């Protein structure tokens, strides 16, 4: 049976934990829904005070009230992109090393001495 070479995992290459990802998505969702609440309040105040250019402000606030929850749900359910799909990795040439890490050359491998009995 052939044993695979040991390949250490560097902590800098590790992805964020599931808890960290969930926490950041929750914070982003709460922030976006807070902006939506602000849009609702601003819309109510504009209607209440009969603001000038109401015909311009109400559609903008209404668009915020409709698009922000949709985007918030999409972003809350999204996962981080895989490394091969990131844009920065498309422009950098990949460096592939054919020898796996921690592998030994033929000279460095321990030799078994087999005693031959006469």
PDB file of C-alpha atoms in Angstrom:
ATOM      1  CA  UNK A   1       0.000   0.000   0.000  1.00  0.00           C
ATOM      2  CA  UNK A   2       1.417   3.338  -1.050  1.00  0.00           C
ATOM      3  CA  UNK A   3       1.407   6.022   1.630  1.00  0.00           C
ATOM      4  CA  UNK A   4       0.649   9.562   0.574  1.00  0.00           C
ATOM      5  CA  UNK A   5       3.105  12.278   1.459  1.00  0.00           C
ATOM      6  CA  UNK A   6       2.174  14.470   4.390  1.00  0.00           C
ATOM      7  CA  UNK A   7       0.886  17.831   3.191  1.00  0.00           C
ATOM      8  CA  UNK A   8       0.576  20.368   5.995  1.00  0.00           C
ATOM      9  CA  UNK A   9      -2.282  22.853   5.938  1.00  0.00           C
ATOM     10  CA  UNK A  10      -1.155  26.382   6.550  1.00  0.00           C
ATOM     11  CA  UNK A  11      -3.418  28.478   8.743  1.00  0.00           C
ATOM     12  CA  UNK A  12      -3.185  31.328   6.214  1.00  0.00           C
ATOM     13  CA  UNK A  13      -4.742  29.042   3.608  1.00  0.00           C
ATOM     14  CA  UNK A  14      -7.598  27.980   5.884  1.00  0.00           C
ATOM     15  CA  UNK A  15     -11.022  29.385   5.142  1.00  0.00           C
ATOM     16  CA  UNK A  16     -13.037  31.266   7.730  1.00  0.00           C
ATOM     17  CA  UNK A  17     -14.978  29.130  10.160  1.00  0.00           C
ATOM     18  CA  UNK A  18     -18.694  28.553   9.688  1.00  0.00           C
ATOM     19  CA  UNK A  19     -19.452  30.576  12.829  1.00  0.00           C
ATOM     20  CA  UNK A  20     -17.465  33.569  11.563  1.00  0.00           C
ATOM     21  CA  UNK A  21     -19.210  33.422   8.202  1.00  0.00           C
ATOM     22  CA  UNK A  22     -22.632  33.202   9.845  1.00  0.00           C
ATOM     23  CA  UNK A  23     -21.880  36.114  12.169  1.00  0.00           C
ATOM     24  CA  UNK A  24     -20.743  38.365   9.324  1.00  0.00           C
ATOM     25  CA  UNK A  25     -23.819  37.467   7.249  1.00  0.00           C
ATOM     26  CA  UNK A  26     -26.100  38.188  10.213  1.00  0.00           C
ATOM     27  CA  UNK A  27     -24.472  41.579  10.800  1.00  0.00           C
ATOM     28  CA  UNK A  28     -24.798  42.477   7.123  1.00  0.00           C
ATOM     29  CA  UNK A  29     -28.471  41.420   7.120  1.00  0.00           C
ATOM     30  CA  UNK A  30     -29.302  43.454  10.241  1.00  0.00           C
ATOM     31  CA  UNK A  31     -27.518  46.501   8.795  1.00  0.00           C
ATOM     32  CA  UNK A  32     -29.405  46.277   5.503  1.00  0.00           C
ATOM     33  CA  UNK A  33     -32.752  45.806   7.232  1.00  0.00           C
ATOM     34  CA  UNK A  34     -31.918  48.821   9.411  1.00  0.00           C
ATOM     35  CA  UNK A  35     -31.444  50.849   6.231  1.00  0.00           C
ATOM     36  CA  UNK A  36     -34.834  49.584   5.053  1.00  0.00           C
ATOM     37  CA  UNK A  37     -36.473  50.740   8.298  1.00  0.00           C
ATOM     38  CA  UNK A  38     -34.818  54.125   7.809  1.00  0.00           C
ATOM     39  CA  UNK A  39     -36.299  54.276   4.285  1.00  0.00           C
ATOM     40  CA  UNK A  40     -39.783  53.561   5.686  1.00  0.00           C
ATOM     41  CA  UNK A  41     -39.404  56.272   8.330  1.00  0.00           C
ATOM     42  CA  UNK A  42     -38.037  58.816   5.833  1.00  0.00           C
ATOM     43  CA  UNK A  43     -40.914  58.031   3.462  1.00  0.00           C
ATOM     44  CA  UNK A  44     -43.486  58.543   6.222  1.00  0.00           C
ATOM     45  CA  UNK A  45     -41.877  61.833   7.302  1.00  0.00           C
ATOM     46  CA  UNK A  46     -41.748  63.114   3.716  1.00  0.00           C
ATOM     47  CA  UNK A  47     -45.432  62.373   3.206  1.00  0.00           C
ATOM     48  CA  UNK A  48     -46.318  63.879   6.585  1.00  0.00           C
ATOM     49  CA  UNK A  49     -44.586  67.219   6.018  1.00  0.00           C
ATOM     50  CA  UNK A  50     -45.563  67.508   2.348  1.00  0.00           C
ATOM     51  CA  UNK A  51     -41.914  67.873   1.300  1.00  0.00           C
ATOM     52  CA  UNK A  52     -41.046  69.622  -1.959  1.00  0.00           C
ATOM     53  CA  UNK A  53     -40.199  67.246  -4.810  1.00  0.00           C
ATOM     54  CA  UNK A  54     -42.233  64.513  -3.153  1.00  0.00           C
ATOM     55  CA  UNK A  55     -42.765  62.927  -6.581  1.00  0.00           C
ATOM     56  CA  UNK A  56     -38.994  62.368  -6.767  1.00  0.00           C
ATOM     57  CA  UNK A  57     -38.272  61.256  -3.200  1.00  0.00           C
ATOM     58  CA  UNK A  58     -41.074  58.731  -2.727  1.00  0.00           C
ATOM     59  CA  UNK A  59     -40.091  56.489  -5.667  1.00  0.00           C
ATOM     60  CA  UNK A  60     -36.451  56.522  -4.475  1.00  0.00           C
ATOM     61  CA  UNK A  61     -37.450  55.590  -0.928  1.00  0.00           C
ATOM     62  CA  UNK A  62     -39.921  53.001  -2.266  1.00  0.00           C
ATOM     63  CA  UNK A  63     -37.193  51.478  -4.427  1.00  0.00           C
ATOM     64  CA  UNK A  64     -35.008  51.215  -1.328  1.00  0.00           C
ATOM     65  CA  UNK A  65     -37.829  49.551   0.599  1.00  0.00           C
ATOM     66  CA  UNK A  66     -38.291  46.969  -2.158  1.00  0.00           C
ATOM     67  CA  UNK A  67     -34.711  46.239  -3.296  1.00  0.00           C
ATOM     68  CA  UNK A  68     -32.909  46.254   0.049  1.00  0.00           C
ATOM     69  CA  UNK A  69     -34.816  43.289   1.606  1.00  0.00           C
ATOM     70  CA  UNK A  70     -34.330  41.268  -1.567  1.00  0.00           C
ATOM     71  CA  UNK A  71     -30.584  41.978  -1.592  1.00  0.00           C
ATOM     72  CA  UNK A  72     -30.343  41.365   2.163  1.00  0.00           C
ATOM     73  CA  UNK A  73     -31.794  37.871   1.816  1.00  0.00           C
ATOM     74  CA  UNK A  74     -29.576  37.041  -1.162  1.00  0.00           C
ATOM     75  CA  UNK A  75     -26.436  38.184   0.628  1.00  0.00           C
ATOM     76  CA  UNK A  76     -27.402  36.492   3.906  1.00  0.00           C
ATOM     77  CA  UNK A  77     -27.764  33.136   2.156  1.00  0.00           C
ATOM     78  CA  UNK A  78     -24.586  33.506   0.106  1.00  0.00           C
ATOM     79  CA  UNK A  79     -21.338  31.750   0.911  1.00  0.00           C
ATOM     80  CA  UNK A  80     -17.860  33.098   0.265  1.00  0.00           C
ATOM     81  CA  UNK A  81     -16.493  32.351  -3.206  1.00  0.00           C
ATOM     82  CA  UNK A  82     -14.183  29.424  -3.738  1.00  0.00           C
ATOM     83  CA  UNK A  83     -10.541  30.288  -4.329  1.00  0.00           C
ATOM     84  CA  UNK A  84     -10.552  29.170  -7.956  1.00  0.00           C
ATOM     85  CA  UNK A  85     -13.466  31.495  -8.706  1.00  0.00           C
ATOM     86  CA  UNK A  86     -11.991  34.647  -7.161  1.00  0.00           C
ATOM     87  CA  UNK A  87     -11.139  37.374  -9.626  1.00  0.00           C
ATOM     88  CA  UNK A  88      -7.670  38.041  -8.199  1.00  0.00           C
ATOM     89  CA  UNK A  89      -6.684  34.398  -8.734  1.00  0.00           C
ATOM     90  CA  UNK A  90      -7.557  34.577 -12.436  1.00  0.00           C
ATOM     91  CA  UNK A  91      -4.870  37.150 -13.143  1.00  0.00           C
ATOM     92  CA  UNK A  92      -2.091  35.568 -11.114  1.00  0.00           C
ATOM     93  CA  UNK A  93      -0.267  32.649 -12.709  1.00  0.00           C
ATOM     94  CA  UNK A  94      -0.563  29.490 -10.688  1.00  0.00           C
ATOM     95  CA  UNK A  95       2.636  28.048  -9.374  1.00  0.00           C
ATOM     96  CA  UNK A  96       2.490  24.307  -9.273  1.00  0.00           C
ATOM     97  CA  UNK A  97       5.169  22.309  -7.607  1.00  0.00           C
ATOM     98  CA  UNK A  98       5.271  18.714  -8.767  1.00  0.00           C
ATOM     99  CA  UNK A  99       6.940  17.409  -5.636  1.00  0.00           C
ATOM    100  CA  UNK A 100       4.601  17.119  -2.691  1.00  0.00           C
ATOM    101  CA  UNK A 101       5.782  18.751   0.516  1.00  0.00           C
ATOM    102  CA  UNK A 102       7.596  16.624   3.063  1.00  0.00           C
ATOM    103  CA  UNK A 103       8.538  14.007   0.483  1.00  0.00           C
ATOM    104  CA  UNK A 104      11.956  12.407   0.635  1.00  0.00           C
ATOM    105  CA  UNK A 105      14.310  11.746  -2.221  1.00  0.00           C
ATOM    106  CA  UNK A 106      15.642   8.236  -2.805  1.00  0.00           C
ATOM    107  CA  UNK A 107      18.882   9.055  -0.989  1.00  0.00           C
ATOM    108  CA  UNK A 108      17.080  10.450   2.062  1.00  0.00           C
ATOM    109  CA  UNK A 109      14.722   7.500   2.522  1.00  0.00           C
ATOM    110  CA  UNK A 110      15.604   5.124   5.325  1.00  0.00           C
ATOM    111  CA  UNK A 111      16.886   1.803   4.064  1.00  0.00           C
ATOM    112  CA  UNK A 112      15.716  -1.458   5.499  1.00  0.00           C
ATOM    113  CA  UNK A 113      18.417  -3.914   6.123  1.00  0.00           C
ATOM    114  CA  UNK A 114      17.245  -7.436   5.614  1.00  0.00           C
ATOM    115  CA  UNK A 115      19.394  -9.977   7.315  1.00  0.00           C
ATOM    116  CA  UNK A 116      19.759 -13.072   5.253  1.00  0.00           C
ATOM    117  CA  UNK A 117      20.018 -16.195   7.314  1.00  0.00           C
ATOM    118  CA  UNK A 118      22.326 -18.882   5.930  1.00  0.00           C
TER     119      UNK A 118
END
